[in-house]
Each structure stands twice: as structure tokens, then as C-alpha cells.
mmCIF file of C-alpha atoms and ligand atoms in Angstrom:
data_model
loop_
_atom_site.group_PDB
_atom_site.id
_atom_site.type_symbol
_atom_site.label_atom_id
_atom_site.label_comp_id
_atom_site.label_asym_id
_atom_site.label_seq_id
_atom_site.Cartn_x
_atom_site.Cartn_y
_atom_site.Cartn_z
ATOM 1 C CA UNK A 1 5.129 -121.065 -108.318
ATOM 2 C CA UNK A 2 8.473 -122.540 -106.402
ATOM 3 C CA UNK A 3 8.430 -120.944 -102.710
ATOM 4 C CA UNK A 4 11.609 -120.199 -101.112
ATOM 5 C CA UNK A 5 13.001 -122.699 -98.481
ATOM 6 C CA UNK A 6 12.861 -121.009 -95.359
ATOM 7 C CA UNK A 7 16.332 -121.502 -92.848
ATOM 8 C CA UNK A 8 17.175 -120.670 -89.312
ATOM 9 C CA UNK A 9 14.730 -121.069 -87.098
ATOM 10 C CA UNK A 10 12.035 -120.213 -89.701
ATOM 11 C CA UNK A 11 8.869 -118.540 -88.821
ATOM 12 C CA UNK A 12 5.784 -118.980 -90.352
ATOM 13 C CA UNK A 13 4.900 -116.124 -92.863
ATOM 14 C CA UNK A 14 1.748 -114.993 -91.906
ATOM 15 C CA UNK A 15 -0.768 -114.142 -94.159
ATOM 16 C CA UNK A 16 -3.093 -111.957 -92.470
ATOM 17 C CA UNK A 17 -1.051 -109.860 -90.452
ATOM 18 C CA UNK A 18 -1.656 -107.345 -87.393
ATOM 19 C CA UNK A 19 -0.899 -103.939 -88.798
ATOM 20 C CA UNK A 20 -0.074 -100.888 -86.820
ATOM 21 C CA UNK A 21 -2.770 -98.214 -87.387
ATOM 22 C CA UNK A 22 -1.896 -94.997 -85.980
ATOM 23 C CA UNK A 23 -4.588 -93.117 -86.974
ATOM 24 C CA UNK A 24 -7.150 -95.668 -85.231
ATOM 25 C CA UNK A 25 -4.377 -95.761 -82.112
ATOM 26 C CA UNK A 26 -4.444 -91.936 -81.861
ATOM 27 C CA UNK A 27 -8.178 -92.032 -82.439
ATOM 28 C CA UNK A 28 -8.409 -94.241 -79.502
ATOM 29 C CA UNK A 29 -5.616 -92.874 -76.956
ATOM 30 C CA UNK A 30 -7.625 -89.026 -78.200
ATOM 31 C CA UNK A 31 -10.860 -90.946 -76.687
ATOM 32 C CA UNK A 32 -9.260 -92.269 -73.720
ATOM 33 C CA UNK A 33 -8.341 -89.173 -72.517
ATOM 34 C CA UNK A 34 -11.307 -87.749 -72.862
ATOM 35 C CA UNK A 35 -13.029 -90.947 -71.009
ATOM 36 C CA UNK A 36 -10.291 -90.078 -67.764
ATOM 37 C CA UNK A 37 -10.892 -86.434 -67.765
ATOM 38 C CA UNK A 38 -14.538 -86.914 -67.459
ATOM 39 C CA UNK A 39 -14.284 -89.390 -64.665
ATOM 40 C CA UNK A 40 -11.908 -87.044 -62.881
ATOM 41 C CA UNK A 41 -14.273 -84.170 -63.229
ATOM 42 C CA UNK A 42 -17.071 -87.239 -61.752
ATOM 43 C CA UNK A 43 -15.165 -87.701 -58.857
ATOM 44 C CA UNK A 44 -14.698 -83.798 -57.812
ATOM 45 C CA UNK A 45 -18.040 -82.409 -58.877
ATOM 46 C CA UNK A 46 -18.094 -79.454 -56.440
ATOM 47 C CA UNK A 47 -16.162 -76.256 -57.380
ATOM 48 C CA UNK A 48 -14.546 -74.840 -54.111
ATOM 49 C CA UNK A 49 -16.184 -71.946 -52.858
ATOM 50 C CA UNK A 50 -13.207 -70.630 -51.590
ATOM 51 C CA UNK A 51 -10.027 -69.773 -53.208
ATOM 52 C CA UNK A 52 -7.245 -72.357 -54.193
ATOM 53 C CA UNK A 53 -4.981 -74.428 -51.260
ATOM 54 C CA UNK A 54 -1.494 -73.659 -50.967
ATOM 55 C CA UNK A 55 -1.417 -77.968 -51.567
ATOM 56 C CA UNK A 56 -2.958 -77.185 -54.821
ATOM 57 C CA UNK A 57 -0.540 -74.093 -55.798
ATOM 58 C CA UNK A 58 2.168 -76.078 -55.039
ATOM 59 C CA UNK A 59 0.980 -79.171 -56.903
ATOM 60 C CA UNK A 60 0.717 -76.917 -60.011
ATOM 61 C CA UNK A 61 4.099 -75.155 -59.481
ATOM 62 C CA UNK A 62 5.829 -78.275 -59.113
ATOM 63 C CA UNK A 63 3.606 -80.209 -62.745
ATOM 64 C CA UNK A 64 4.776 -76.883 -64.044
ATOM 65 C CA UNK A 65 8.594 -77.175 -63.235
ATOM 66 C CA UNK A 66 8.806 -80.968 -63.890
ATOM 67 C CA UNK A 67 6.983 -80.221 -67.398
ATOM 68 C CA UNK A 68 9.613 -77.102 -68.185
ATOM 69 C CA UNK A 69 12.352 -79.877 -66.917
ATOM 70 C CA UNK A 70 10.879 -82.488 -69.466
ATOM 71 C CA UNK A 71 10.902 -80.445 -72.465
ATOM 72 C CA UNK A 72 14.292 -79.228 -72.084
ATOM 73 C CA UNK A 73 15.784 -82.291 -71.267
ATOM 74 C CA UNK A 74 13.797 -83.456 -74.554
ATOM 75 C CA UNK A 75 15.858 -80.496 -76.519
ATOM 76 C CA UNK A 76 11.995 -78.898 -76.705
ATOM 77 C CA UNK A 77 11.328 -82.250 -78.464
ATOM 78 C CA UNK A 78 8.465 -84.482 -76.838
ATOM 79 C CA UNK A 79 8.806 -87.599 -78.975
ATOM 80 C CA UNK A 80 11.546 -88.711 -76.673
ATOM 81 C CA UNK A 81 10.996 -87.107 -72.745
ATOM 82 C CA UNK A 82 14.563 -88.746 -71.586
ATOM 83 C CA UNK A 83 17.986 -87.668 -72.237
ATOM 84 C CA UNK A 84 20.912 -88.810 -70.354
ATOM 85 C CA UNK A 85 24.535 -88.326 -70.149
ATOM 86 C CA UNK A 86 26.123 -90.194 -72.435
ATOM 87 C CA UNK A 87 29.012 -91.775 -71.717
ATOM 88 C CA UNK A 88 30.038 -94.499 -74.096
ATOM 89 C CA UNK A 89 32.805 -96.154 -71.708
ATOM 90 C CA UNK A 90 30.536 -96.663 -69.197
ATOM 91 C CA UNK A 91 27.957 -99.200 -71.285
ATOM 92 C CA UNK A 92 28.350 -102.392 -70.759
ATOM 93 C CA UNK A 93 27.380 -103.257 -75.052
ATOM 94 C CA UNK A 94 27.168 -107.300 -74.486
ATOM 95 C CA UNK A 95 24.129 -106.611 -72.006
ATOM 96 C CA UNK A 96 22.544 -103.888 -74.271
ATOM 97 C CA UNK A 97 23.061 -106.481 -76.964
ATOM 98 C CA UNK A 98 20.725 -108.899 -75.411
ATOM 99 C CA UNK A 99 18.680 -106.627 -74.177
ATOM 100 C CA UNK A 100 17.900 -105.820 -77.476
ATOM 101 C CA UNK A 101 17.550 -108.992 -78.901
ATOM 102 C CA UNK A 102 14.850 -109.873 -76.112
ATOM 103 C CA UNK A 103 13.129 -107.471 -77.660
ATOM 104 C CA UNK A 104 12.987 -108.775 -81.003
ATOM 105 C CA UNK A 105 9.970 -111.594 -81.060
ATOM 106 C CA UNK A 106 6.355 -110.796 -80.692
ATOM 107 C CA UNK A 107 3.684 -112.995 -82.083
ATOM 108 C CA UNK A 108 1.538 -109.602 -81.937
ATOM 109 C CA UNK A 109 3.432 -107.104 -84.249
ATOM 110 C CA UNK A 110 3.632 -107.596 -87.872
ATOM 111 C CA UNK A 111 5.232 -111.113 -88.951
ATOM 112 C CA UNK A 112 5.981 -111.893 -85.103
ATOM 113 C CA UNK A 113 9.503 -109.390 -85.236
ATOM 114 C CA UNK A 114 10.310 -106.096 -84.516
ATOM 115 C CA UNK A 115 14.065 -107.166 -86.185
ATOM 116 C CA UNK A 116 12.981 -105.729 -89.896
ATOM 117 C CA UNK A 117 11.999 -101.912 -88.254
ATOM 118 C CA UNK A 118 14.691 -101.766 -86.364
ATOM 119 C CA UNK A 119 16.824 -102.591 -89.344
ATOM 120 C CA UNK A 120 15.287 -100.023 -91.070
ATOM 121 C CA UNK A 121 15.873 -97.465 -87.989
ATOM 122 C CA UNK A 122 19.554 -97.914 -87.609
ATOM 123 C CA UNK A 123 19.715 -97.335 -91.977
ATOM 124 C CA UNK A 124 17.714 -94.644 -91.859
ATOM 125 C CA UNK A 125 19.574 -92.982 -88.906
ATOM 126 C CA UNK A 126 22.576 -93.281 -90.822
ATOM 127 C CA UNK A 127 21.625 -92.865 -94.495
ATOM 128 C CA UNK A 128 21.491 -89.311 -94.062
ATOM 129 C CA UNK A 129 24.889 -88.640 -94.452
ATOM 130 C CA UNK A 130 26.530 -86.400 -97.200
ATOM 131 C CA UNK A 131 29.944 -87.144 -97.878
ATOM 132 C CA UNK A 132 30.558 -83.381 -99.417
ATOM 133 C CA UNK A 133 29.348 -81.557 -97.008
ATOM 134 C CA UNK A 134 30.183 -83.850 -93.982
ATOM 135 C CA UNK A 135 27.115 -83.834 -91.890
ATOM 136 C CA UNK A 136 23.772 -86.073 -91.641
ATOM 137 C CA UNK A 137 24.504 -90.083 -90.383
ATOM 138 C CA UNK A 138 24.276 -91.330 -86.819
ATOM 139 C CA UNK A 139 25.901 -89.194 -84.829
ATOM 140 C CA UNK A 140 23.489 -87.874 -81.991
ATOM 141 C CA UNK A 141 20.769 -89.869 -82.871
ATOM 142 C CA UNK A 142 18.702 -87.186 -84.546
ATOM 143 C CA UNK A 143 15.987 -89.052 -86.284
ATOM 144 C CA UNK A 144 14.232 -88.717 -83.104
ATOM 145 C CA UNK A 145 13.948 -85.480 -83.148
ATOM 146 C CA UNK A 146 11.266 -83.520 -85.224
ATOM 147 C CA UNK A 147 11.642 -82.342 -88.225
ATOM 148 C CA UNK A 148 13.421 -85.316 -88.867
ATOM 149 C CA UNK A 149 11.233 -87.428 -86.775
ATOM 150 C CA UNK A 150 8.122 -86.626 -89.335
ATOM 151 C CA UNK A 151 9.995 -86.744 -92.703
ATOM 152 C CA UNK A 152 7.527 -88.892 -94.715
ATOM 153 C CA UNK A 153 10.539 -91.876 -95.341
ATOM 154 C CA UNK A 154 10.670 -92.218 -91.709
ATOM 155 C CA UNK A 155 7.080 -93.057 -91.198
ATOM 156 C CA UNK A 156 6.212 -95.833 -88.509
ATOM 157 C CA UNK A 157 9.697 -95.740 -87.035
ATOM 158 C CA UNK A 158 8.688 -94.121 -84.154
ATOM 159 C CA UNK A 159 7.402 -97.704 -83.184
ATOM 160 C CA UNK A 160 11.016 -98.961 -83.594
ATOM 161 C CA UNK A 161 12.106 -95.981 -81.373
ATOM 162 C CA UNK A 162 9.329 -96.187 -78.575
ATOM 163 C CA UNK A 163 10.380 -100.268 -78.393
ATOM 164 C CA UNK A 164 13.936 -99.540 -77.580
ATOM 165 C CA UNK A 165 13.118 -96.825 -74.907
ATOM 166 C CA UNK A 166 13.619 -99.225 -72.551
ATOM 167 C CA UNK A 167 17.098 -100.360 -73.150
ATOM 168 C CA UNK A 168 18.061 -96.454 -73.185
ATOM 169 C CA UNK A 169 15.902 -96.531 -69.663
ATOM 170 C CA UNK A 170 18.281 -99.557 -68.501
ATOM 171 C CA UNK A 171 20.968 -97.980 -69.612
ATOM 172 C CA UNK A 172 21.569 -94.533 -69.669
ATOM 173 C CA UNK A 173 24.643 -93.848 -70.535
ATOM 174 C CA UNK A 174 23.943 -95.638 -74.311
ATOM 175 C CA UNK A 175 23.985 -92.549 -77.079
ATOM 176 C CA UNK A 176 20.476 -92.930 -79.126
ATOM 177 C CA UNK A 177 22.897 -93.025 -81.992
ATOM 178 C CA UNK A 178 24.849 -96.140 -80.417
ATOM 179 C CA UNK A 179 21.280 -97.324 -79.612
ATOM 180 C CA UNK A 180 19.391 -97.368 -82.942
ATOM 181 C CA UNK A 181 22.812 -98.836 -84.932
ATOM 182 C CA UNK A 182 23.185 -101.321 -82.550
ATOM 183 C CA UNK A 183 19.637 -102.329 -82.775
ATOM 184 C CA UNK A 184 20.275 -102.685 -86.451
ATOM 185 C CA UNK A 185 23.371 -104.869 -86.069
ATOM 186 C CA UNK A 186 21.355 -107.447 -83.455
ATOM 187 C CA UNK A 187 18.569 -107.627 -85.743
ATOM 188 C CA UNK A 188 20.701 -108.743 -88.813
ATOM 189 C CA UNK A 189 22.466 -111.384 -86.309
ATOM 190 C CA UNK A 190 19.938 -112.560 -84.562
ATOM 191 C CA UNK A 191 17.596 -113.244 -87.932
ATOM 192 C CA UNK A 192 20.256 -115.452 -89.174
ATOM 193 C CA UNK A 193 22.335 -112.876 -90.903
ATOM 194 C CA UNK A 194 26.050 -112.068 -90.413
ATOM 195 C CA UNK A 195 27.969 -110.711 -87.646
ATOM 196 C CA UNK A 196 28.232 -106.803 -88.194
ATOM 197 C CA UNK A 197 31.489 -105.161 -86.558
ATOM 198 C CA UNK A 198 30.140 -101.980 -84.590
ATOM 199 C CA UNK A 199 32.227 -99.469 -82.931
ATOM 200 C CA UNK A 200 30.240 -97.403 -79.945
ATOM 201 C CA UNK A 201 30.940 -93.866 -79.117
ATOM 202 C CA UNK A 202 28.566 -91.626 -81.304
ATOM 203 C CA UNK A 203 28.151 -88.344 -79.594
ATOM 204 C CA UNK A 204 24.566 -87.537 -78.215
ATOM 205 C CA UNK A 205 23.084 -84.530 -79.263
ATOM 206 C CA UNK A 206 20.291 -82.771 -77.333
ATOM 207 C CA UNK A 207 18.335 -80.847 -79.579
ATOM 208 C CA UNK A 208 17.005 -81.021 -83.599
ATOM 209 C CA UNK A 209 19.710 -78.396 -84.472
ATOM 210 C CA UNK A 210 21.890 -80.857 -86.317
ATOM 211 C CA UNK A 211 18.878 -82.801 -88.117
ATOM 212 C CA UNK A 212 19.246 -82.740 -92.034
ATOM 213 C CA UNK A 213 16.715 -81.522 -94.663
ATOM 214 C CA UNK A 214 14.201 -83.740 -95.919
ATOM 215 C CA UNK A 215 14.784 -85.568 -98.888
ATOM 216 C CA UNK A 216 18.344 -87.535 -98.589
ATOM 217 C CA UNK A 217 16.744 -91.246 -98.016
ATOM 218 C CA UNK A 218 15.809 -93.061 -101.430
ATOM 219 C CA UNK A 219 12.106 -92.641 -102.810
ATOM 220 C CA UNK A 220 11.150 -96.471 -103.776
ATOM 221 C CA UNK A 221 8.860 -94.823 -106.683
ATOM 222 C CA UNK A 222 12.478 -93.911 -108.601
ATOM 223 C CA UNK A 223 14.885 -95.786 -110.649
ATOM 224 C CA UNK A 224 18.826 -96.316 -111.179
ATOM 225 C CA UNK A 225 19.645 -93.018 -111.415
ATOM 226 C CA UNK A 226 18.075 -91.494 -108.169
ATOM 227 C CA UNK A 227 19.222 -94.741 -106.368
ATOM 228 C CA UNK A 228 22.919 -93.810 -107.400
ATOM 229 C CA UNK A 229 22.364 -89.926 -106.371
ATOM 230 C CA UNK A 230 21.745 -91.033 -102.950
ATOM 231 C CA UNK A 231 24.155 -93.804 -102.470
ATOM 232 C CA UNK A 232 27.192 -91.928 -104.187
ATOM 233 C CA UNK A 233 26.554 -88.999 -101.898
ATOM 234 C CA UNK A 234 26.888 -91.137 -98.892
ATOM 235 C CA UNK A 235 29.966 -92.521 -100.933
ATOM 236 C CA UNK A 236 28.956 -95.872 -101.801
ATOM 237 C CA UNK A 237 29.752 -97.642 -104.904
ATOM 238 C CA UNK A 238 27.703 -99.958 -107.097
ATOM 239 C CA UNK A 239 28.680 -103.166 -105.515
ATOM 240 C CA UNK A 240 28.211 -101.436 -101.464
ATOM 241 C CA UNK A 241 24.595 -100.367 -102.741
ATOM 242 C CA UNK A 242 23.484 -103.859 -104.277
ATOM 243 C CA UNK A 243 24.931 -105.793 -101.186
ATOM 244 C CA UNK A 244 22.989 -102.951 -99.033
ATOM 245 C CA UNK A 245 19.782 -103.451 -100.688
ATOM 246 C CA UNK A 246 19.765 -107.095 -100.204
ATOM 247 C CA UNK A 247 18.233 -105.975 -96.910
ATOM 248 C CA UNK A 248 14.937 -106.089 -98.397
ATOM 249 C CA UNK A 249 15.134 -109.652 -97.841
ATOM 250 C CA UNK A 250 13.351 -108.479 -94.452
ATOM 251 C CA UNK A 251 10.231 -107.178 -93.374
ATOM 252 C CA UNK A 252 7.568 -105.493 -95.548
ATOM 253 C CA UNK A 253 5.888 -102.499 -97.065
ATOM 254 C CA UNK A 254 3.039 -101.070 -94.852
ATOM 255 C CA UNK A 255 0.373 -99.130 -96.634
ATOM 256 C CA UNK A 256 -0.022 -96.688 -93.545
ATOM 257 C CA UNK A 257 3.939 -96.172 -93.555
ATOM 258 C CA UNK A 258 5.492 -95.822 -97.313
ATOM 259 C CA UNK A 259 1.713 -96.190 -99.214
ATOM 260 C CA UNK A 260 3.553 -99.440 -100.844
ATOM 261 C CA UNK A 261 1.988 -103.018 -99.527
ATOM 262 C CA UNK A 262 3.694 -106.574 -98.841
ATOM 263 C CA UNK A 263 6.766 -108.314 -98.051
ATOM 264 C CA UNK A 264 9.249 -109.302 -101.029
ATOM 265 C CA UNK A 265 9.577 -112.846 -99.920
ATOM 266 C CA UNK A 266 7.767 -115.827 -98.091
ATOM 267 C CA UNK A 267 10.673 -115.562 -94.848
ATOM 268 C CA UNK A 268 10.788 -111.974 -94.251
ATOM 269 C CA UNK A 269 11.828 -112.684 -90.277
ATOM 270 C CA UNK A 270 15.039 -114.239 -91.657
ATOM 271 C CA UNK A 271 18.227 -112.788 -93.163
ATOM 272 C CA UNK A 272 18.791 -114.603 -96.790
ATOM 273 C CA UNK A 273 19.956 -113.988 -100.081
ATOM 274 C CA UNK A 274 16.191 -114.258 -101.523
ATOM 275 C CA UNK A 275 15.736 -110.815 -102.257
ATOM 276 C CA UNK A 276 18.050 -111.613 -105.161
ATOM 277 C CA UNK A 277 17.013 -114.836 -105.950
ATOM 278 C CA UNK A 278 13.607 -113.442 -105.970
ATOM 279 C CA UNK A 279 14.355 -110.459 -107.965
ATOM 280 C CA UNK A 280 15.661 -112.885 -110.553
ATOM 281 C CA UNK A 281 13.148 -115.890 -110.372
ATOM 282 C CA UNK A 282 9.726 -114.608 -110.340
ATOM 283 C CA UNK A 283 7.937 -112.816 -112.902
ATOM 284 C CA UNK A 284 7.394 -109.320 -111.418
ATOM 285 C CA UNK A 285 3.912 -107.751 -112.784
ATOM 286 C CA UNK A 286 2.608 -104.153 -112.126
ATOM 287 C CA UNK A 287 0.285 -104.409 -109.189
ATOM 288 C CA UNK A 288 -3.512 -103.669 -109.936
ATOM 289 C CA UNK A 289 -4.487 -101.332 -107.245
ATOM 290 C CA UNK A 290 -5.583 -98.213 -106.179
ATOM 291 C CA UNK A 291 -1.991 -97.784 -104.589
ATOM 292 C CA UNK A 292 1.702 -96.373 -105.843
ATOM 293 C CA UNK A 293 2.725 -98.684 -108.852
ATOM 294 C CA UNK A 294 4.741 -101.024 -107.530
ATOM 295 C CA UNK A 295 5.127 -104.802 -108.798
ATOM 296 C CA UNK A 296 3.783 -108.329 -107.417
ATOM 297 C CA UNK A 297 5.298 -111.718 -108.410
ATOM 298 C CA UNK A 298 2.671 -112.731 -110.675
ATOM 299 C CA UNK A 299 2.236 -116.318 -109.549
ATOM 300 C CA UNK A 300 0.838 -115.678 -106.380
ATOM 301 C CA UNK A 301 0.320 -111.694 -106.199
ATOM 302 C CA UNK A 302 1.610 -112.406 -102.324
ATOM 303 C CA UNK A 303 4.865 -110.852 -102.874
ATOM 304 C CA UNK A 304 5.885 -107.168 -103.930
ATOM 305 C CA UNK A 305 8.960 -105.601 -105.474
ATOM 306 C CA UNK A 306 9.631 -101.417 -105.663
ATOM 307 C CA UNK A 307 10.672 -99.659 -108.798
ATOM 308 C CA UNK A 308 13.849 -98.825 -107.175
ATOM 309 C CA UNK A 309 14.409 -102.670 -106.232
ATOM 310 C CA UNK A 310 13.838 -103.150 -110.367
ATOM 311 C CA UNK A 311 16.431 -101.033 -111.126
ATOM 312 C CA UNK A 312 19.018 -103.450 -109.800
ATOM 313 C CA UNK A 313 17.385 -105.986 -112.109
ATOM 314 C CA UNK A 314 17.548 -103.639 -115.268
ATOM 315 C CA UNK A 315 20.944 -101.473 -114.646
ATOM 316 C CA UNK A 316 23.603 -104.198 -115.748
ATOM 317 C CA UNK A 317 26.262 -102.799 -113.566
ATOM 318 C CA UNK A 318 24.140 -103.543 -110.370
ATOM 319 C CA UNK A 319 22.955 -106.209 -112.234
ATOM 320 C CA UNK A 320 26.428 -108.043 -112.215
ATOM 321 C CA UNK A 321 26.134 -108.197 -108.296
ATOM 322 C CA UNK A 322 22.273 -109.612 -108.222
ATOM 323 C CA UNK A 323 23.818 -112.590 -110.209
ATOM 324 C CA UNK A 324 26.797 -112.713 -107.888
ATOM 325 C CA UNK A 325 24.645 -112.663 -104.573
ATOM 326 C CA UNK A 326 21.653 -114.540 -105.922
ATOM 327 C CA UNK A 327 24.140 -117.591 -106.564
ATOM 328 C CA UNK A 328 26.479 -117.105 -103.862
ATOM 329 C CA UNK A 329 24.649 -116.474 -100.180
ATOM 330 C CA UNK A 330 28.316 -116.348 -98.683
ATOM 331 C CA UNK A 331 29.435 -113.788 -100.724
ATOM 332 C CA UNK A 332 26.423 -111.077 -100.194
ATOM 333 C CA UNK A 333 26.729 -111.725 -96.322
ATOM 334 C CA UNK A 334 30.464 -110.629 -96.402
ATOM 335 C CA UNK A 335 29.882 -107.756 -98.530
ATOM 336 C CA UNK A 336 26.354 -106.959 -96.977
ATOM 337 C CA UNK A 337 28.388 -107.076 -93.167
ATOM 338 C CA UNK A 338 31.119 -104.698 -95.083
ATOM 339 C CA UNK A 339 28.761 -102.278 -96.350
ATOM 340 C CA UNK A 340 26.138 -102.430 -93.355
ATOM 341 C CA UNK A 341 29.081 -101.714 -90.926
ATOM 342 C CA UNK A 342 30.405 -98.265 -92.995
ATOM 343 C CA UNK A 343 26.824 -96.952 -93.114
ATOM 344 C CA UNK A 344 26.427 -97.283 -89.318
ATOM 345 C CA UNK A 345 29.357 -95.492 -89.510
ATOM 346 C CA UNK A 346 29.350 -92.863 -92.022
ATOM 347 C CA UNK A 347 30.422 -89.583 -90.691
ATOM 348 C CA UNK A 348 30.939 -90.625 -87.194
ATOM 349 C CA UNK A 349 34.160 -89.301 -85.714
ATOM 350 C CA UNK A 350 34.854 -91.840 -82.959
ATOM 351 C CA UNK A 351 37.131 -91.424 -80.052
ATOM 352 C CA UNK A 352 40.529 -93.411 -80.941
ATOM 353 C CA UNK A 353 40.218 -96.077 -78.371
ATOM 354 C CA UNK A 354 36.589 -97.133 -78.878
ATOM 355 C CA UNK A 355 36.686 -100.514 -79.976
ATOM 356 C CA UNK A 356 35.169 -102.777 -82.679
ATOM 357 C CA UNK A 357 33.005 -105.409 -81.443
ATOM 358 C CA UNK A 358 31.930 -108.770 -83.182
ATOM 359 C CA UNK A 359 28.853 -109.561 -80.920
ATOM 360 C CA UNK A 360 28.260 -113.473 -80.633
ATOM 361 C CA UNK A 361 24.761 -114.176 -81.977
ATOM 362 C CA UNK A 362 22.907 -115.694 -79.346
ATOM 363 C CA UNK A 363 19.890 -117.283 -81.290
ATOM 364 C CA UNK A 364 17.381 -116.565 -78.332
HETATM 365 C C1 HEM B 1 16.944 -97.907 -103.027
HETATM 366 C C2 HEM B 1 17.153 -97.468 -102.019
HETATM 367 C C3 HEM B 1 16.054 -98.259 -100.789
HETATM 368 C C4 HEM B 1 14.644 -98.025 -100.794
HETATM 369 C C5 HEM B 1 13.816 -96.702 -102.328
HETATM 370 C C6 HEM B 1 13.660 -98.503 -99.826
HETATM 371 C C7 HEM B 1 12.911 -98.556 -99.736
HETATM 372 C C8 HEM B 1 11.822 -99.181 -98.573
HETATM 373 C C9 HEM B 1 10.489 -98.696 -98.374
HETATM 374 C C10 HEM B 1 9.704 -98.113 -99.353
HETATM 375 C C11 HEM B 1 10.265 -99.394 -97.476
HETATM 376 C C12 HEM B 1 8.907 -99.847 -96.903
HETATM 377 C C13 HEM B 1 8.438 -98.922 -95.376
HETATM 378 C C14 HEM B 1 7.241 -99.359 -94.836
HETATM 379 O O1 HEM B 1 5.852 -99.266 -95.384
HETATM 380 O O2 HEM B 1 7.103 -99.960 -93.980
HETATM 381 C C15 HEM B 1 11.192 -100.143 -96.715
HETATM 382 C C16 HEM B 1 11.330 -101.456 -95.940
HETATM 383 C C17 HEM B 1 12.635 -101.666 -95.745
HETATM 384 N N1 HEM B 1 13.930 -101.134 -95.762
HETATM 385 FE FE1 HEM B 1 14.094 -100.030 -97.461
HETATM 386 N N2 HEM B 1 14.670 -98.944 -99.040
HETATM 387 C C18 HEM B 1 16.150 -98.690 -99.832
HETATM 388 C C19 HEM B 1 17.105 -99.342 -99.521
HETATM 389 C C20 HEM B 1 17.235 -99.949 -97.679
HETATM 390 C C21 HEM B 1 18.723 -100.447 -97.247
HETATM 391 C C22 HEM B 1 19.916 -99.946 -97.556
HETATM 392 C C23 HEM B 1 18.347 -100.885 -96.178
HETATM 393 C C24 HEM B 1 18.857 -101.426 -94.944
HETATM 394 C C25 HEM B 1 20.526 -101.765 -95.560
HETATM 395 C C26 HEM B 1 16.960 -101.362 -95.972
HETATM 396 C C27 HEM B 1 16.212 -102.052 -95.286
HETATM 397 C C28 HEM B 1 14.723 -101.956 -95.416
HETATM 398 C C29 HEM B 1 14.083 -103.007 -94.497
HETATM 399 C C30 HEM B 1 14.434 -104.007 -93.225
HETATM 400 C C31 HEM B 1 12.375 -102.746 -94.549
HETATM 401 C C32 HEM B 1 11.536 -103.544 -93.964
HETATM 402 C C33 HEM B 1 10.984 -102.720 -92.572
HETATM 403 C C34 HEM B 1 9.426 -103.545 -91.974
HETATM 404 O O3 HEM B 1 9.425 -104.315 -92.373
HETATM 405 O O4 HEM B 1 9.263 -102.189 -91.170
HETATM 406 N N3 HEM B 1 16.339 -100.684 -97.184
HETATM 407 N N4 HEM B 1 12.359 -99.398 -98.040
#
């Protein structure tokens, strides 16, 4: 099999990757919590004979007040404890861009970069938009609130949100919608993709009230007509949809998130047109395993395609653009930049004076 050539400061594809295992992490945390409580008990073994001291009462009252404040500040949601007054004019976006870029690389995470999961966060933050109803989209950064945070399609995106929390702390006046979409821009650019025009000014929301209902994002197990239903609802055409799916050049599927498994190609941390070249050039066969139905390349069995990805090969209208983007990476980069920029803006009422940024890629 001819493996694709990697470009742009390539990173070796790790055959064995470190996977984030939510269940083992939570059981580890649970046992740590128990251990900590036990140590506290050991340090203060004797029960007080008299009633609680004024200091103890004061401490409890202060603790309850702080807890209540944090709960209210997070809109009653406990995934993100901090919310600040967003004021887009006071944020230095070039500084934020750099801070996000500095968070991308981590040898111990997945294939060595948070870039792919940042792109996915930006997309799932925005892809709830419904052009008929006029709701959904990245305004408010509602993906951080339950129930939206807990929808099956968003499994694993807490990892991206938690990674970005330090940027919010350093730049309290950026709204979460701006932060999550900008993270996608930084990731695409810094992993070798095109410059993505991006505007700030997404309004902040402090509660879950504008979360949309579940089921607005595409299901990887389905085919072309489902994919069209989902993306037409957002206002995209076949060319834009095909350009957008090219983001599956990045990252991988994780059994503990979507149930599917594996990367799409050998350079999952470099933005290329390989999604299209591999889709066309490999023989894709059903994977033999206990998991959900998906495809693997016949030659090595290391790379994968979702049933929804295969729809772009078999559907004649999508296929026109697959052929074009496989032959012409420049055309793909241009159309992807336009479609991704549009995706991140869906439904957003930008302030009239919010400028369009075209950030310089840093290549850190
Ligand atoms: C038909 C439409 C789509 C379907 C069915 C789909 C489905 C999926 C699935 C099942 C995963 C694996 C998640 C995991 O297990 O971690 C995934 C990952 C990913 N998707 Fe999509 N997706 C679609 C469109 C898009 C679009 C439009 C973008 C961005 C423009 C995108 C960007 C990504 C990225 C970068 C990853 C890798 C994430 C990581 O490595 O953590 N996808 N997608």
C-alpha cells in the first residue's frame, strides 16, 4: 500500500496511542477522594465533646456561600465553574490565538496534539444551528452546559473544553462561544491548514436555557440522505458539505467516545487533502470486530472510514467534489476555509463593528 507522504512539520503516527479512559479516570478519582477523606479522619480522630466553635460555624457558612456563588455563576451547571462578564472589545485575540496554539502539542495525548479535538469542539459548538428555527449555533457556547454537554455526539469534548479553561482564566472577557470557535481556527491553521477568517462578538449565555435538543449533529452510521438533511438544515450546499468533511483528515475515532475506532490516515495531526485521496485510493472493507459497522483499508487495516464518510464516495453529487479536492489541494483549502468560517458564524448576531480577523499562522 502506498502510504501518504506527510508534510508540514510532520509528526510520526503512533501505532499505540494513549487513550483517555473516562471510566478508569473517574474510578481513580473516586478512590483518591475516599483516600483523602480517610486521611482527614485520621488527622482529626477525636470527636469534640462541646458544641461546634464559632470558627467552625463560620467556615461552614462561608463554604456554603462560596458553593452557592459558584453554582449560580455557572448557570446551575457544574461542568464549568467560571463565567465572567464577556466583553469582546476588551480581548486581545492575537494573544488568545497564541495561548491556544501553545496548548496544542502534548506528546502524551492521543497522536500528540489537541488540535483535532479542538476542531471537533468548534464544529459541534456551531453545528446545532437550524436556519428555519433560527436557533442553535455557537452563540452562548452552550455546549458547556448540560444537557448539551452530555449528548452522545459530544462525548469526549469535555477534554477540549477543560484544556481551554486556562485561556478563559487568562482572558476572562472572551465569551465561551468565541473561545471554542477560535480554538478550531487555531488548530486548523497551526496543523498546516488554510487561514480561516474569524469574527469575535458571540454573546455570552450563563445558563442552559438556549441548549438545543439532542439529534442535531450527524450520525456516523448513516448515509448521504441523512448527511444532507443535517447540513441543509444549517444552510450548506453539497460543495460546502464535501469541503467540510475533509476535516476528517485530522484526528481519529475513539471507542470510548463514538464507539468507532482509528484514524482516517497516517498523518492525523497534519491538515491535508488526504481524506479525499485516501477515500478514493484505498480499498475500503468492513472491519471485522464487535464494534459498530465501519470500514478499514484492506491493505493495512489501520485506517478507517465511517459509513457517513463512504457516502461521499458513492453519492454522485458529493463525488464530483471528492474528485476535485483529491486532485487539487489548493481548491480544497480555499473551499474549506470558506465553509468552516461560515460554520463558525452560523446564527451569530455579530456587533456591526466586530472586525474579521485573519490570524498569522505561528508554526510554533
Ligand atoms: C457527516 C458528517 C460527520 C460525521 C458523521 C462525523 C462523525 C465523526 C465521528 C463519529 C468522529 C469520532 C469521534 C471520536 O470517537 O472521538 C469524528 C471525529 C472528528 N470529526 Fe467528524 N463528523 C462529521 C463531520 C465533521 C465536520 C464537518 C468536521 C469539521 C469541519 C469534523 C471534524 C472532526 C474531527 C477533527 C474529528 C477528530 C476528533 C479527534 O480526533 O478527537 N467532522 N467525526
